[in-house]
Short mmCIF file of C-alpha atoms and ligand atoms in Angstrom, two decimals:
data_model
loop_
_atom_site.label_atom_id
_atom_site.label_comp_id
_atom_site.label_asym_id
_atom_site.label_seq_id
_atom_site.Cartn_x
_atom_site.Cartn_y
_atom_site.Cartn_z
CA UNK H 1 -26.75 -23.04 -119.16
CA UNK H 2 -27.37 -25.68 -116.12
CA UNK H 3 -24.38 -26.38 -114.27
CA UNK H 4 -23.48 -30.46 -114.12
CA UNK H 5 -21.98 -32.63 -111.84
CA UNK H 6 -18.90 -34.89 -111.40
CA UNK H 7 -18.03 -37.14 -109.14
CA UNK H 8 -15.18 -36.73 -107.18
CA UNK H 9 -13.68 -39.78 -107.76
CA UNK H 10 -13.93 -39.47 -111.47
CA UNK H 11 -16.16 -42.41 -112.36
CA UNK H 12 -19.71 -41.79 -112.80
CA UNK H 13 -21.85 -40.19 -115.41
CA UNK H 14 -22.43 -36.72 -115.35
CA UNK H 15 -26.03 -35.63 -113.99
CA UNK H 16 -27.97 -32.59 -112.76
CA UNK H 17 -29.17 -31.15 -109.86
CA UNK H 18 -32.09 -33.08 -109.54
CA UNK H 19 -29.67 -36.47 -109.97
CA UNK H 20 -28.18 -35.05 -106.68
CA UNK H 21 -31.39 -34.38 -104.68
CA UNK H 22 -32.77 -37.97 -105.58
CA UNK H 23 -29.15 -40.15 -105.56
CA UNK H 24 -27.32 -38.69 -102.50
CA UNK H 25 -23.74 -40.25 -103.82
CA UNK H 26 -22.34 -40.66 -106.87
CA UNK H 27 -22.57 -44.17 -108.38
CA UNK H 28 -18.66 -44.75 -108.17
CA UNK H 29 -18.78 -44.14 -104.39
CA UNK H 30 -17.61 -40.43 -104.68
CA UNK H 31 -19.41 -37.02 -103.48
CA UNK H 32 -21.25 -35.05 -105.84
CA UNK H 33 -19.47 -31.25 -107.29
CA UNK H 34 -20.30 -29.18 -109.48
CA UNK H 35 -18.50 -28.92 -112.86
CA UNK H 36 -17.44 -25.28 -112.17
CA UNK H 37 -17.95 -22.82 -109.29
CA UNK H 38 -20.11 -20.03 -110.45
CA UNK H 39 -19.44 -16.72 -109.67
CA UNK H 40 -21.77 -14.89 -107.44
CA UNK H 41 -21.88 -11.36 -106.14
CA UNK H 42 -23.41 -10.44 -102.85
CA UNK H 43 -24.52 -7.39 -104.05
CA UNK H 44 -26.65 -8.73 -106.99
CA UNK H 45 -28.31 -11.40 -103.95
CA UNK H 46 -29.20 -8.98 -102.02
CA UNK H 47 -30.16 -6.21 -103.98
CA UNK H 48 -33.60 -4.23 -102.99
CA UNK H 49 -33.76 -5.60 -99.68
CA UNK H 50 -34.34 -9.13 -100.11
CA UNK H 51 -35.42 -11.39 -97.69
CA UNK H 52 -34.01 -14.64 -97.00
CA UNK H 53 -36.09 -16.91 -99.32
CA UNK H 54 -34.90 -14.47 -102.18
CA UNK H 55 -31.04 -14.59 -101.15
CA UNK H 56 -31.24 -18.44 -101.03
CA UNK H 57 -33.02 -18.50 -104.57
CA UNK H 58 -30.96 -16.22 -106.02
CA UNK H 59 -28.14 -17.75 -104.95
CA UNK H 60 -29.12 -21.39 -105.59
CA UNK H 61 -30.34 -20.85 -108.87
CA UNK H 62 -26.70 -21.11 -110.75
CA UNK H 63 -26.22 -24.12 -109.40
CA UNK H 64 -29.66 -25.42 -109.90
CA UNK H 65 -30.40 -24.87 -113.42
CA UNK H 66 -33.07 -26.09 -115.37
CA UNK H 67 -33.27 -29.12 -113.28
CA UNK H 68 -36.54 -28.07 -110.73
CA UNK H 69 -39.57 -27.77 -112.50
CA UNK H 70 -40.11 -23.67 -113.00
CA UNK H 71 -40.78 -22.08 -109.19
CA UNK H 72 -39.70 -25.38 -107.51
CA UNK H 73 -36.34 -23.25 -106.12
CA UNK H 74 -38.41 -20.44 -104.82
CA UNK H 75 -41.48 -22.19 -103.11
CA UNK H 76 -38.78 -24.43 -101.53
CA UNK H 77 -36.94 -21.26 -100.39
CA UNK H 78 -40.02 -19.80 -99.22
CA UNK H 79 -40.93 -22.50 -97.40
CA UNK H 80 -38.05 -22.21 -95.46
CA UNK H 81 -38.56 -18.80 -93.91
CA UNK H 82 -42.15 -19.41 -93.69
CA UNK H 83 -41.21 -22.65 -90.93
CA UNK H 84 -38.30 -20.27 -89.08
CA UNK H 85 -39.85 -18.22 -86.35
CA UNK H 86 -37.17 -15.81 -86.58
CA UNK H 87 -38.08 -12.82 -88.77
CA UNK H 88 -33.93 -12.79 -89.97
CA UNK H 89 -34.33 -16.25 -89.74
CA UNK H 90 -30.62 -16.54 -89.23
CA UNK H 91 -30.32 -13.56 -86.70
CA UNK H 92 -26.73 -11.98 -86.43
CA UNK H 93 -26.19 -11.42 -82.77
CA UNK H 94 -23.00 -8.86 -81.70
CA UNK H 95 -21.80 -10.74 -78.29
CA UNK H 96 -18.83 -8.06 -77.82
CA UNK H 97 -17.27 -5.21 -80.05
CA UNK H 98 -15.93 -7.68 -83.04
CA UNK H 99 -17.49 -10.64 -81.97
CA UNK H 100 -20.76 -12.75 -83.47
CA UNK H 101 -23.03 -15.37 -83.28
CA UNK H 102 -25.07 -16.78 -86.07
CA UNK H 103 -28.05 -17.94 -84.81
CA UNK H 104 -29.27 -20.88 -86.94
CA UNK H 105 -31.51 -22.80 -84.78
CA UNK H 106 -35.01 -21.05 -85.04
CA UNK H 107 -36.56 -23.84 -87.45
CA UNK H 108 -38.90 -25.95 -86.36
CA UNK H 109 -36.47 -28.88 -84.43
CA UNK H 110 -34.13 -25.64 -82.94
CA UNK H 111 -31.01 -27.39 -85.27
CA UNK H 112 -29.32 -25.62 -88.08
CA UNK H 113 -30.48 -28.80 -89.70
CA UNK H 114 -33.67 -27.67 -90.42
CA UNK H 115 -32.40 -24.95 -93.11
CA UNK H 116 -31.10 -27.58 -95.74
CA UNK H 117 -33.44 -30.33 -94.61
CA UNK H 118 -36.89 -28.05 -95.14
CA UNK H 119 -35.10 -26.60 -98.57
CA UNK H 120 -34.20 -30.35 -99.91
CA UNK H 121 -37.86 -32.04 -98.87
CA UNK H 122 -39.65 -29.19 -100.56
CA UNK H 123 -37.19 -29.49 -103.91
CA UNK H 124 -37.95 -33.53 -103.22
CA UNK H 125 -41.72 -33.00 -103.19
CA UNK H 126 -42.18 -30.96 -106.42
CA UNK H 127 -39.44 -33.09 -108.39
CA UNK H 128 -41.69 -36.46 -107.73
CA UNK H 129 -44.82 -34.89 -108.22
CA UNK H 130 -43.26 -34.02 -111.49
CA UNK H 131 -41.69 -37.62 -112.78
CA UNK H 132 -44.75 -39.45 -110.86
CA UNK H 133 -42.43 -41.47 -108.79
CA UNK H 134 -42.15 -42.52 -105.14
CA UNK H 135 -39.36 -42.15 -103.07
CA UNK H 136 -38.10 -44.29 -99.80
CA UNK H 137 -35.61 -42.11 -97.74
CA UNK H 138 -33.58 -43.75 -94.99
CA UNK H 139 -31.38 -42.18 -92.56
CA UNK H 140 -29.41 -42.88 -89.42
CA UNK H 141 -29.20 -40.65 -87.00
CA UNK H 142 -27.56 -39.53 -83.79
CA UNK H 143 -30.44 -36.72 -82.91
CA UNK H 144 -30.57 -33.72 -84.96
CA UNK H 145 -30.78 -35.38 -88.12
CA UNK H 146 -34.14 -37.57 -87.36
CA UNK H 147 -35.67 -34.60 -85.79
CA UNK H 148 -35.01 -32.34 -88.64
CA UNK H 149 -36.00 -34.89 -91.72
CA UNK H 150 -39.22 -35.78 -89.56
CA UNK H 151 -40.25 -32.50 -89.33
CA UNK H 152 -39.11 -31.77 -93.03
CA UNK H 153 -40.96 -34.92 -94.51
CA UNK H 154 -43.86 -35.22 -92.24
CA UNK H 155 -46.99 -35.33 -94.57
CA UNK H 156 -44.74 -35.78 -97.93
CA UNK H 157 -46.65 -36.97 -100.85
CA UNK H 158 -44.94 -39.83 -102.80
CA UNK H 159 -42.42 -39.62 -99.64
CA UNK H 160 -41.65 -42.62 -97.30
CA UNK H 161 -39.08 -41.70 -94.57
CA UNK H 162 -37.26 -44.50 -92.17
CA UNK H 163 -35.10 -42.95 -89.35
CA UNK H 164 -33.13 -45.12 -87.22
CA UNK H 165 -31.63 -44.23 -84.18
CA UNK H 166 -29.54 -45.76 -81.61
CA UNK H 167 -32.14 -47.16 -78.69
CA UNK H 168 -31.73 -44.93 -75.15
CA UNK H 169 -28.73 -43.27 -76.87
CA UNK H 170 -30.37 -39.86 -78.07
CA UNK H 171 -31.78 -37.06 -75.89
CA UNK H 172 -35.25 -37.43 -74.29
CA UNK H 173 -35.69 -33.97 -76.39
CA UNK H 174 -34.20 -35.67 -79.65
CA UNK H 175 -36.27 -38.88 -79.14
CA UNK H 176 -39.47 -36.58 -78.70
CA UNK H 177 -39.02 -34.48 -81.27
CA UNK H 178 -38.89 -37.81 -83.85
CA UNK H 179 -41.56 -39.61 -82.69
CA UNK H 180 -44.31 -37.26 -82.24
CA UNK H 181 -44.40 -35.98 -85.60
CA UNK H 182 -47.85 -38.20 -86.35
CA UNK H 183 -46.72 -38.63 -90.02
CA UNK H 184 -47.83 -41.86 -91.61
CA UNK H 185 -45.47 -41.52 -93.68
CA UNK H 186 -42.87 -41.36 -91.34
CA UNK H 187 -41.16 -44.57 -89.39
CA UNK H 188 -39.11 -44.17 -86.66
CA UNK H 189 -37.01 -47.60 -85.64
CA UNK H 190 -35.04 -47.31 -82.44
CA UNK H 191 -31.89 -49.88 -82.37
CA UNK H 192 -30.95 -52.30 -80.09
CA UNK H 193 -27.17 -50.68 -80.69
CA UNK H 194 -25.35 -47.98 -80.97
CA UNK H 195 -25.10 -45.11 -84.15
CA UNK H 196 -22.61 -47.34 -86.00
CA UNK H 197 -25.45 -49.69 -85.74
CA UNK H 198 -27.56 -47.85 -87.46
CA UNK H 199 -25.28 -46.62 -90.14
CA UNK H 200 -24.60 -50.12 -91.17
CA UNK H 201 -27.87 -50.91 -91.15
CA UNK H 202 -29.12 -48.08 -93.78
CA UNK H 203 -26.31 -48.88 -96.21
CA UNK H 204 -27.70 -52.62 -96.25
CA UNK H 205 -30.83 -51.69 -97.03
CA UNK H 206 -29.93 -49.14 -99.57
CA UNK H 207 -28.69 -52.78 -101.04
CA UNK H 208 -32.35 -54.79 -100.59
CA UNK H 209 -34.16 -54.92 -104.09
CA UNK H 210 -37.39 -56.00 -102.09
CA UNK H 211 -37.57 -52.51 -100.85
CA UNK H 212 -37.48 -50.58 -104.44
CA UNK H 213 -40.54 -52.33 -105.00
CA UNK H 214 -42.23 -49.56 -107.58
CA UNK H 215 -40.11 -46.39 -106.25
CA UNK H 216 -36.62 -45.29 -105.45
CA UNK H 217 -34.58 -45.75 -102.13
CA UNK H 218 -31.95 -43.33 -101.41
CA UNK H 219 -30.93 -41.44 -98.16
CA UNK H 220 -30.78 -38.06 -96.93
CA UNK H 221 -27.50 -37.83 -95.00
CA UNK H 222 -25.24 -35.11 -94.80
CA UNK H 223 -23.05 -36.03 -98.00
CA UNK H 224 -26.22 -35.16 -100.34
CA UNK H 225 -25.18 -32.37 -102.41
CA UNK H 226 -28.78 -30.41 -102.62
CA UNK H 227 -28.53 -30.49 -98.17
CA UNK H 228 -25.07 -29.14 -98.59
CA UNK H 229 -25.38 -25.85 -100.93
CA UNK H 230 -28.66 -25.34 -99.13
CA UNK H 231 -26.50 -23.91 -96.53
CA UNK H 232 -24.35 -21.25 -98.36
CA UNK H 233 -27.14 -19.20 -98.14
CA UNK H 234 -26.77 -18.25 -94.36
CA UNK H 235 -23.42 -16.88 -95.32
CA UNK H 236 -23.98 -14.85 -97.73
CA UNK H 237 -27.17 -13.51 -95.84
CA UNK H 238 -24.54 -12.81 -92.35
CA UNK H 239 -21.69 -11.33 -95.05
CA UNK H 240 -24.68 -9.05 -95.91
CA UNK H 241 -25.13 -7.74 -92.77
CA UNK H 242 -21.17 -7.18 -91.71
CA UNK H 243 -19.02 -4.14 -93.54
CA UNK H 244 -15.75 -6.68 -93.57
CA UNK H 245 -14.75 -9.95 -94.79
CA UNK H 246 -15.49 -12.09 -91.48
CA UNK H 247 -13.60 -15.25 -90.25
CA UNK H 248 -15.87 -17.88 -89.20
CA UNK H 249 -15.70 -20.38 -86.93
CA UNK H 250 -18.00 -23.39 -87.62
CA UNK H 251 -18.51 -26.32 -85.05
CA UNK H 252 -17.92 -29.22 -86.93
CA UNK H 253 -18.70 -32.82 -87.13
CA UNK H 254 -19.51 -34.62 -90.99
CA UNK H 255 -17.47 -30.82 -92.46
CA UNK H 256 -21.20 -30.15 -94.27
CA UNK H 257 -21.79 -26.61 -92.34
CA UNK H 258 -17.74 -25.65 -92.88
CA UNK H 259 -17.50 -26.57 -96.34
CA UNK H 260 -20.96 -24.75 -97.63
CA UNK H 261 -18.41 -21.62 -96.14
CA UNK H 262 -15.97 -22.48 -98.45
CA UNK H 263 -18.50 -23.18 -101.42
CA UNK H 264 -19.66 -19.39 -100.53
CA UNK H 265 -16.38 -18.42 -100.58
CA UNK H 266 -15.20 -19.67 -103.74
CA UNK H 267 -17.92 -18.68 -105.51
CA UNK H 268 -16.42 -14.79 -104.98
CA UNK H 269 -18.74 -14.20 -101.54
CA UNK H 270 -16.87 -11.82 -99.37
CA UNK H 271 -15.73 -14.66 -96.77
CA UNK H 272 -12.94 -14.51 -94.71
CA UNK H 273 -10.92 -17.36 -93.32
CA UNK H 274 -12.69 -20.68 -92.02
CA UNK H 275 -12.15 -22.49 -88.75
CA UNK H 276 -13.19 -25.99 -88.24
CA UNK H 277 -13.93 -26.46 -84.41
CA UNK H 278 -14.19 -29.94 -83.29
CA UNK H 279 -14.64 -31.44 -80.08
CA UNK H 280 -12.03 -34.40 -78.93
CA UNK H 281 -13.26 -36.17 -82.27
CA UNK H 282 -10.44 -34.56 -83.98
CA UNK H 283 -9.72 -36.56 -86.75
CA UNK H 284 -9.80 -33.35 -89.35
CA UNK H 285 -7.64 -31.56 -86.94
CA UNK H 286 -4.86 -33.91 -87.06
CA UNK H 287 -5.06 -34.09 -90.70
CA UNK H 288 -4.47 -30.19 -90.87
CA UNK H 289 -1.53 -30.38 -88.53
CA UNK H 290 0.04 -33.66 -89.39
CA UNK H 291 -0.94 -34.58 -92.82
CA UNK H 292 -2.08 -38.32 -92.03
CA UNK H 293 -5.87 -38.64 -91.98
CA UNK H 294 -6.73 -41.44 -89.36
CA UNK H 295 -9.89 -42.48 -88.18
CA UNK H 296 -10.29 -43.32 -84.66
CA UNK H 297 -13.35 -44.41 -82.93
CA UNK H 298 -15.67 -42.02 -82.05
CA UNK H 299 -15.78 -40.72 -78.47
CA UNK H 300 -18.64 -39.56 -76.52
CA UNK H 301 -19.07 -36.00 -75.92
CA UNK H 302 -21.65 -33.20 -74.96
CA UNK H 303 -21.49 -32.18 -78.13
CA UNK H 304 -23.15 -35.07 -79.68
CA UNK H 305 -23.78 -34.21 -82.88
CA UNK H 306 -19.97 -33.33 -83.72
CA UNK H 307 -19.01 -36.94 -82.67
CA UNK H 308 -18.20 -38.51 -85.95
CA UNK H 309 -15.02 -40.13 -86.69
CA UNK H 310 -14.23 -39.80 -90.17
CA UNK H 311 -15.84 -36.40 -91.54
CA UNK H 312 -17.69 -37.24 -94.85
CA UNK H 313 -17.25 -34.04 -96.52
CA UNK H 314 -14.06 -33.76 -96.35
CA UNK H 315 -13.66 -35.63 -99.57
CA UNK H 316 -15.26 -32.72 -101.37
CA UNK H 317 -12.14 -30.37 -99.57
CA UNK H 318 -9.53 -32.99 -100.45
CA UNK H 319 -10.74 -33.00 -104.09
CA UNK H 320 -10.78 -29.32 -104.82
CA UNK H 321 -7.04 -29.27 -102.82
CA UNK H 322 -5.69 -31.94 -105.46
CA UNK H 323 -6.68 -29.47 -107.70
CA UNK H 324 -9.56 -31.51 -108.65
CA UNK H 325 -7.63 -34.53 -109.35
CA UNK H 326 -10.49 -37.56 -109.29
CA UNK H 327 -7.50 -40.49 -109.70
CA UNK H 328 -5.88 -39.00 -106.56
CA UNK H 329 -8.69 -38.37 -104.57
CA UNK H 330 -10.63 -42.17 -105.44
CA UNK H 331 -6.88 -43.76 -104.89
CA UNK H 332 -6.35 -41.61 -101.27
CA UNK H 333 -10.48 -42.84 -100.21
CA UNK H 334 -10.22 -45.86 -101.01
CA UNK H 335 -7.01 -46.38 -99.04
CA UNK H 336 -8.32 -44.63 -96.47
CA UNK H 337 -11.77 -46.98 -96.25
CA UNK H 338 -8.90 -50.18 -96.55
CA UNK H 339 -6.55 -49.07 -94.04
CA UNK H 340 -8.71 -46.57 -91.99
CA UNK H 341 -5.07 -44.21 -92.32
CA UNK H 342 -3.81 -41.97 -95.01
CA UNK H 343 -1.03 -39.62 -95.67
CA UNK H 344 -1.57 -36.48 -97.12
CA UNK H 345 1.13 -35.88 -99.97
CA UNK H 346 2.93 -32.64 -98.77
CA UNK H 347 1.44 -30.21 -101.70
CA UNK H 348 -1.69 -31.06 -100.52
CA UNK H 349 -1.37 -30.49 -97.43
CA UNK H 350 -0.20 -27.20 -98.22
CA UNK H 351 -3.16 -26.66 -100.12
CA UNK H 352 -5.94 -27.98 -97.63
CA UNK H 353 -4.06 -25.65 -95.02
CA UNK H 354 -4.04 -22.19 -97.32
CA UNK H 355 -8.20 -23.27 -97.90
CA UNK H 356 -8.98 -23.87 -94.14
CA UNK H 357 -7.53 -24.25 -90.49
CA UNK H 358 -9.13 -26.28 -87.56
CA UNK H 359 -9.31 -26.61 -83.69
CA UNK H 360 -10.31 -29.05 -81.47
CA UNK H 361 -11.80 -28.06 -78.11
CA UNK H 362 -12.03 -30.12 -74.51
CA UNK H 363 -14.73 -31.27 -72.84
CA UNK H 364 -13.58 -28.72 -70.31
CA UNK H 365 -13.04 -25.85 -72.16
CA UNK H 366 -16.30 -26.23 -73.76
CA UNK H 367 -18.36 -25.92 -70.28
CA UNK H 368 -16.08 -23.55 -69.07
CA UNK H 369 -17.10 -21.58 -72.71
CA UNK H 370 -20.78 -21.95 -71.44
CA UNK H 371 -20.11 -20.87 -67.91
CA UNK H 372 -17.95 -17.73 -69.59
CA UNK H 373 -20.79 -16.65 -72.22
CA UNK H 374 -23.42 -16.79 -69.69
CA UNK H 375 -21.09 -14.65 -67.03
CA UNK H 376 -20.02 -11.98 -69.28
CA UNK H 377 -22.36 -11.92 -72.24
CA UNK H 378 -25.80 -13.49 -70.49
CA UNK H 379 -26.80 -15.59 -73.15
CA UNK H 380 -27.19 -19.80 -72.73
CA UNK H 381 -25.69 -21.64 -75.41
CA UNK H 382 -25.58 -25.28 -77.11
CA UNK H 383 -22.72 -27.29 -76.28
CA UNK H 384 -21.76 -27.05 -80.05
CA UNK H 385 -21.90 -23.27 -80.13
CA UNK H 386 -19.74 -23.50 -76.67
CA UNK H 387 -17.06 -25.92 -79.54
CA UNK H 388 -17.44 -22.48 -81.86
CA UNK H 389 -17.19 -19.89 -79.75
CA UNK H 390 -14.54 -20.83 -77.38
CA UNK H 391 -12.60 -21.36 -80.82
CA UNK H 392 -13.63 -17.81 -81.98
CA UNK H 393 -12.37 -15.97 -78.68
CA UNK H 394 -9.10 -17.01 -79.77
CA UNK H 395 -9.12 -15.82 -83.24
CA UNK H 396 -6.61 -12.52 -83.63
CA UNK H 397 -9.59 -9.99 -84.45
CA UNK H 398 -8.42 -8.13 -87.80
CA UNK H 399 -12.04 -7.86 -88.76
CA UNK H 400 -15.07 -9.61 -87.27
CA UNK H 401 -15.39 -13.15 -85.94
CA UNK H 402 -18.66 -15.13 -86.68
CA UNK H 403 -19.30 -18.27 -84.51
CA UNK H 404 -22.29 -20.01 -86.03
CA UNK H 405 -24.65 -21.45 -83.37
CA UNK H 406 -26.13 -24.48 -84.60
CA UNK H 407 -28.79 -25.74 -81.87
CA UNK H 408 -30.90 -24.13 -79.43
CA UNK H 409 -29.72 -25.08 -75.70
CA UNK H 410 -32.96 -26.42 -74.99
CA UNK H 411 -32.42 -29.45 -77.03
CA UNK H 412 -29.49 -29.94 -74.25
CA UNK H 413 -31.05 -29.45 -70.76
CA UNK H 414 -28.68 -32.05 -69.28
CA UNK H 415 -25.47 -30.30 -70.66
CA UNK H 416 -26.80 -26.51 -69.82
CA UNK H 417 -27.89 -27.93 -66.37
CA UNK H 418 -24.20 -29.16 -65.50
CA UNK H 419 -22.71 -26.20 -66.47
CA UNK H 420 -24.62 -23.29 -65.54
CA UNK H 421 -26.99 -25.35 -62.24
CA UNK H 422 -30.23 -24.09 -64.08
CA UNK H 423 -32.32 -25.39 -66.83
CA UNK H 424 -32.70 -24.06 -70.45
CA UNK H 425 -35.86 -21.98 -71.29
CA UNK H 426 -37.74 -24.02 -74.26
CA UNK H 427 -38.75 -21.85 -77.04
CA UNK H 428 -42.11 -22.74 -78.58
CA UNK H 429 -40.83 -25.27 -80.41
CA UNK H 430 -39.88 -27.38 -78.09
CA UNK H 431 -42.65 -26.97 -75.90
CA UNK H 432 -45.49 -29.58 -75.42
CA UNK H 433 -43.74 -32.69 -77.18
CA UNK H 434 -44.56 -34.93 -73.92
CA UNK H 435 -48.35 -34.66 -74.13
CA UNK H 436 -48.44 -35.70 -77.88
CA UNK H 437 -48.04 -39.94 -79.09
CA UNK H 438 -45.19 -41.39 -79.69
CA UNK H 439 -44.62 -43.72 -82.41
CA UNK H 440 -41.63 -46.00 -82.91
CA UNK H 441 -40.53 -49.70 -83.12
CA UNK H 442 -37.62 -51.10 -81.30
CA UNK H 443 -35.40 -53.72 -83.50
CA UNK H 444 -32.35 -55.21 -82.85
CA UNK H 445 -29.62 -54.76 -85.39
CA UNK H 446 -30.03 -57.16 -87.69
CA UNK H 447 -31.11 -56.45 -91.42
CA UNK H 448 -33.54 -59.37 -90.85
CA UNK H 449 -35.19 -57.48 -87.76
CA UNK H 450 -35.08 -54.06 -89.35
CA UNK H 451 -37.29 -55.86 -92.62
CA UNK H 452 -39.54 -57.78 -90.13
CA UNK H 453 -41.15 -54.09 -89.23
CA UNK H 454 -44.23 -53.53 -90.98
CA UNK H 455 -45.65 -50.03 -93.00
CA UNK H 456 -42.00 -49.56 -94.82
C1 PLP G 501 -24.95 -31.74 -87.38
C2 PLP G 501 -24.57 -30.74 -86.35
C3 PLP G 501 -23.28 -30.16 -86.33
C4 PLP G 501 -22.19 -30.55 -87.29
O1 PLP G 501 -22.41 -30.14 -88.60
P1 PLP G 501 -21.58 -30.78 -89.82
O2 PLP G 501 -22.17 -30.20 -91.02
O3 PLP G 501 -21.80 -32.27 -89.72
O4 PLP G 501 -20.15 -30.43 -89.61
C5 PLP G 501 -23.00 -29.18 -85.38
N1 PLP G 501 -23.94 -28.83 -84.47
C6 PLP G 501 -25.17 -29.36 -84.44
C7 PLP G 501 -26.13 -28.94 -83.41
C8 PLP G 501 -25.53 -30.34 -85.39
O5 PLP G 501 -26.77 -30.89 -85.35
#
């Protein structure tokens, strides 16, 4: 029997997996969960030895149903592994006695990104070729996000993708990486403007009926629900390889990475507790402490891609703490989109706090983190991973502490130079992206700029 979905705000139709791949969010406004959590069991995933590819099918396939056409899951899973140049893929490294890194950044961009993104474009590719239809993707981006849906859509059939980033205000690495990817079918606008910018800008066009001309339009940002559970599958795959229950610490920005934990979790994984680390863009962390959810405006740091100011996901955690209560969780969002402030009634509060704690780490602490690792352990890590890991040092160690390491430093030779006085060594990956074309246009932030561009 195919699992459906709900919206959590209680207002749309149900629809299957594939309505989540294509739509992204739920007509009423509201995230995407399934109708029930099924129960999985991590010795039935990983049973004769399997591999990645068979871990994430086996473990996607409750929640997938009948809605891929037969073998879509698996080639999509396959392909996956087949673009990591890791043979784990997600190598478990032991730092000290106790203490772990997940290594998630061996896909082609060197971002975690790249697992769900390279899962969700080959799912995209074999649902359209089934209907016949043509799909327009838009997404804004900070970094990561471009880089990883270029190199996950690149050469699409019946795909168009349209990234927009913020003009001069991603990495020379990030900027690279999206517009060398020599994809037709790939546009890459840079705004006159900042992220925000951008952000705005896709939602308006999501809007523009001129665009659906003959196909759909949707977006692939981190609130799409196929993105999201293609990401429990790097916990189950570490659980496999630990004899405990660990707690992990996830560095955390839009709550997609930490709340595919909890979906593990809940679905009977053996998953200890979960720590949100944030940088000084701490709006979940005051939430957790002081039960009013506030967004603030988002603050530079070296951890770039953490710097969001309202973490989307954390509807789905609110929802499942009300007890799954769509009337309270549409009535708290929407206050919280009026008034940009909400406060947490106190029983769920209680409830978000027994399901997950968080931690917000300085600007300081995370170099000094970097300076540390590199001192006592020898290993050069991300900024983000630095947000994890200087979080998991200071978890009481009952059992073993995962911090999951989400880039690869190369992709932040400025930060790693600062800290540690030496450059990053690129892997191959990252090497070579200055002799190849780039291709982008630069608009200014209007709508009426961004639909002047031609080849959309
Ligand atoms: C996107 C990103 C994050 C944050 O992940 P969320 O799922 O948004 O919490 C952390 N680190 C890196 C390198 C990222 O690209």
């Amino acid at each position: 029997m195919s699992l459906s979905y709900v919206s959590t705000r209680g207002r749309s139709p149900l629809t299957d997996f594939a309505g989540t791949v294509i739509n992204g969010i739920a007509p009423d406004g509201g995230l995407f969960a399934p109708s029930r959590w099924p129960g999985l069991d991590l010795a039935e995933l990983t049973a004769g030895g399997a591999d990645y590819a068979t871990i994430a099918t086996r473990l996607l396939t409750p929640f997938v149903g009948e809605a891929l056409p037969e073998g879509a899951l698996a080639a999509a899973a396959r392909r996956v592994q087949d673009r990591f140049l890791h043979p784990d893929v997600v190598p478990l490294v032991e730092l000290e006695p106790g203490l772990h890194v997940l290594e998630l950044f061996h896909g082609p961009t060197a971002a975690f990104k790249d697992l769900a993104m390279q899962l969700v474009a080959g799912m995209a590719e074999s649902l359209l070729a089934a209907s016949g239809e043509r799909l327009l993707l838009l997404t804004a981006t900070s970094g990561d996000t471009g880089a990883a849906a270029g190199n996950a859509f690149a050469g699409a059939n019946r795909i168009d993708l349209v990234v927009l980033h913020p003009l001069g205000r991603v990495s020379p690495m990030q900027r690279l990486q999206m517009t060398t990817t020599g994809a037709s079918n790939v546009l890459n606008l840079a705004v006159r403007g900042d992220f925000d910018d951008c952000q705005r800008l896709v939602k308006a066009l999501l809007g523009v009926q001129a665009l659906k001309a003959g196909r759909r339009v949707s977006s692939v940002n981190s609130i799409n629900w196929a993105r999201l559970s293609g990401q429990a599958p790097y916990y189950a795959a570490a659980a496999s390889r630990l004899a405990q229950p660990a707690t992990y610490v996830v560095p955390t920005g839009n709550f997609g990475d930490a709340f595919a934990g909890w979906v593990a979790r809940q679905c009977g994984l053996p998953i200890g507790a979960l720590v949100a680390a944030t940088n000084r863009n701490d709006a979940l962390v005051r939430a957790l402490n002081t039960g009013v959810y506030e967004r603030t405006r988002a603050e530079p740091t070296a951890s770039v891609s953490m710097d969001v100011q309202a973490p989307s996901n954390f509807e789905r955690l609110l929802f499942e703490a009300t007890g799954r209560d769509a009337d309270l969780t549409r009535g708290l969002f929407e206050d919280f989109a009026k008034q940009g402030r909400v406060t947490l009634p106190d029983d769920v509060l209680a409830a978000l706090r027994r399901e997950v704690s968080a931690v917000s780490v300085s600007e300081d602490e995370t170099v000094a983190e970097m300076r540390r690792t590199w001192a006592e352990n020898g290993r050069v890590i991300c900024p983000h991973t630095a947000v994890a890991l200087h979080a998991a040092r200071r978890v009481e160690r009952t059992g073993p502490v995962v911090a999951l390491s989400t880039a690869h430093p190369a992709k932040f030779p400025d930060s790693v130079e600062a800290a540690l006085g030496f450059a990053p060594e690129r892997p191959p990956q990252l090497q070579g992206l200055e002799g190849r074309t780039e291709r982008f246009e630069t608009v200014d932030a209007t709508l009426d700029a961004v639909l002047a561009v031609p080849g959309q």
